[in-house]
Amino acid sequence: MREGYVISGRTALPFEEVVKRARALLAEAGYGVLCEIDVAAKLKERLGVEREPYVILGACNPPLASEALGVEPDLGALLPCNLAVYRRDGRTVVAAVEPEVMLSVVGNERLDAIARRVREDFERVVGELAGD
């Protein structure tokens, strides 16, 4: 489901399973996970705040990133594309950045086709994860 700046869905699957499946589905779509941020652990470590599990996977498709950076070299400031997985109200939520919205701030129409491709990939990944 697209909601403003994210593509999101919910599932009853366990958090850890969704993170594992997200990595596999991203890889199948040609994306590598460049970074993983355990937000819940960092908030506990830095602020002593307890919260439900929350992880951000920073994903990148090298050919698409290379093409986009060739068009707009400063685009690196908006990369990688993030996919968040977290628990809320007993369900696991998956939320990915909406690439067309994110890249609209750049104002370069030559990025439109790339943004559409990334959106299609992320809609498929989120759909598979939330398709319980």
Coordinates of C-alpha atoms in Angstrom, one line a residue:
M1 CA 0.0 0.0 0.0
R2 CA 1.3 3.5 -0.9
E3 CA 0.8 6.1 1.8
G4 CA 2.4 9.4 1.0
Y5 CA 6.1 9.0 1.3
V6 CA 6.1 5.2 2.0
I7 CA 5.1 1.9 0.6
S8 CA 3.9 -0.2 3.5
G9 CA 2.2 -3.3 4.7
R10 CA 1.6 -5.3 7.9
T11 CA 2.0 -9.0 8.6
A12 CA 1.5 -11.4 11.5
L13 CA 4.8 -13.0 10.7
P14 CA 7.5 -12.7 13.4
F15 CA 9.8 -9.7 13.2
E16 CA 13.0 -11.8 12.8
E17 CA 11.5 -13.8 10.0
V18 CA 10.4 -10.6 8.1
V19 CA 13.9 -9.1 8.4
K20 CA 15.4 -12.3 7.0
R21 CA 12.8 -12.6 4.2
A22 CA 13.3 -8.8 3.4
R23 CA 17.0 -9.4 2.9
A24 CA 16.3 -12.4 0.6
L25 CA 13.6 -10.6 -1.4
L26 CA 15.8 -7.5 -1.8
A27 CA 18.6 -9.7 -3.1
E28 CA 16.3 -11.4 -5.6
A29 CA 15.3 -8.0 -6.9
G30 CA 19.0 -7.1 -7.4
Y31 CA 19.5 -5.0 -4.2
G32 CA 22.2 -5.4 -1.7
V33 CA 21.8 -4.3 1.9
L34 CA 24.6 -1.8 2.5
C35 CA 23.7 -1.1 6.1
E36 CA 21.5 -2.3 8.8
I37 CA 20.6 0.0 11.7
D38 CA 19.0 -1.6 14.8
V39 CA 17.1 1.5 15.9
A40 CA 15.7 -0.2 19.0
A41 CA 19.2 -1.2 20.2
K42 CA 20.6 2.3 19.6
L43 CA 17.8 4.0 21.4
K44 CA 18.3 1.7 24.4
E45 CA 22.1 2.2 24.3
R46 CA 22.0 6.0 23.9
L47 CA 18.9 7.0 25.7
G48 CA 17.8 4.1 27.9
V49 CA 14.6 3.9 25.9
E50 CA 12.9 0.5 25.5
R51 CA 10.9 0.0 22.4
E52 CA 9.7 -2.8 20.2
P53 CA 12.1 -4.1 17.6
Y54 CA 12.9 -1.7 14.8
V55 CA 15.4 -2.2 12.0
I56 CA 16.3 -0.1 9.0
L57 CA 17.8 -1.9 6.0
G58 CA 19.7 0.5 3.6
A59 CA 19.3 -1.2 0.2
C60 CA 21.0 -0.4 -3.1
N61 CA 20.7 -1.8 -6.7
P62 CA 24.2 -1.0 -8.1
P63 CA 23.2 -0.7 -11.8
L64 CA 20.3 1.6 -11.0
A65 CA 22.4 3.6 -8.5
S66 CA 25.2 4.0 -11.1
E67 CA 22.7 5.2 -13.7
A68 CA 21.1 7.7 -11.3
L69 CA 24.4 9.0 -10.1
G70 CA 25.4 9.5 -13.7
V71 CA 22.4 11.7 -14.2
E72 CA 22.5 13.5 -10.8
P73 CA 25.9 13.2 -9.0
D74 CA 24.5 14.8 -5.8
L75 CA 21.9 12.0 -5.5
G76 CA 24.2 10.1 -3.2
A77 CA 22.8 12.3 -0.4
L78 CA 19.5 10.4 -0.8
L79 CA 20.9 6.9 -1.1
P80 CA 20.5 4.1 -0.1
C81 CA 16.8 3.4 -0.3
N82 CA 15.5 2.5 3.2
L83 CA 13.2 -0.3 4.2
A84 CA 12.1 -0.3 7.8
V85 CA 10.8 -3.3 9.7
Y86 CA 9.3 -2.8 13.1
R87 CA 6.7 -4.2 15.5
R88 CA 3.5 -2.3 16.4
D89 CA 0.3 -3.5 18.1
G90 CA 1.4 -7.1 17.8
R91 CA 2.1 -7.0 14.1
T92 CA 5.2 -6.6 12.0
V93 CA 5.2 -3.5 9.8
V94 CA 7.3 -3.1 6.6
A95 CA 7.7 0.5 5.3
A96 CA 9.9 1.4 2.3
V97 CA 10.7 4.8 1.0
E98 CA 8.5 5.8 -2.0
P99 CA 11.2 6.5 -4.6
E100 CA 9.1 8.7 -6.8
V101 CA 8.2 11.0 -3.9
M102 CA 11.8 11.0 -2.7
L103 CA 13.3 11.8 -6.1
S104 CA 10.7 14.4 -6.9
V105 CA 12.7 16.8 -4.6
V106 CA 15.6 16.6 -7.1
G107 CA 13.5 18.0 -9.9
N108 CA 15.3 16.1 -12.7
E109 CA 12.9 14.3 -15.0
R110 CA 15.7 12.0 -16.3
L111 CA 15.4 10.2 -12.9
D112 CA 11.6 9.4 -13.4
A113 CA 12.1 6.0 -15.1
I114 CA 14.6 4.9 -12.5
A115 CA 12.3 6.0 -9.6
R116 CA 9.4 4.0 -11.2
R117 CA 11.6 0.9 -11.5
V118 CA 12.7 1.2 -7.8
R119 CA 9.0 1.8 -6.8
E120 CA 7.9 -1.4 -8.7
D121 CA 10.7 -3.4 -7.0
F122 CA 9.9 -2.1 -3.5
E123 CA 6.1 -2.6 -4.0
R124 CA 6.8 -6.2 -4.9
V125 CA 9.1 -6.8 -1.9
V126 CA 6.6 -5.1 0.5
G127 CA 3.7 -7.0 -1.0
E128 CA 5.4 -10.3 -0.6
L129 CA 6.3 -9.6 3.0
A130 CA 2.9 -8.4 3.9
G131 CA 1.0 -11.0 1.9
D132 CA 0.2 -13.3 4.8

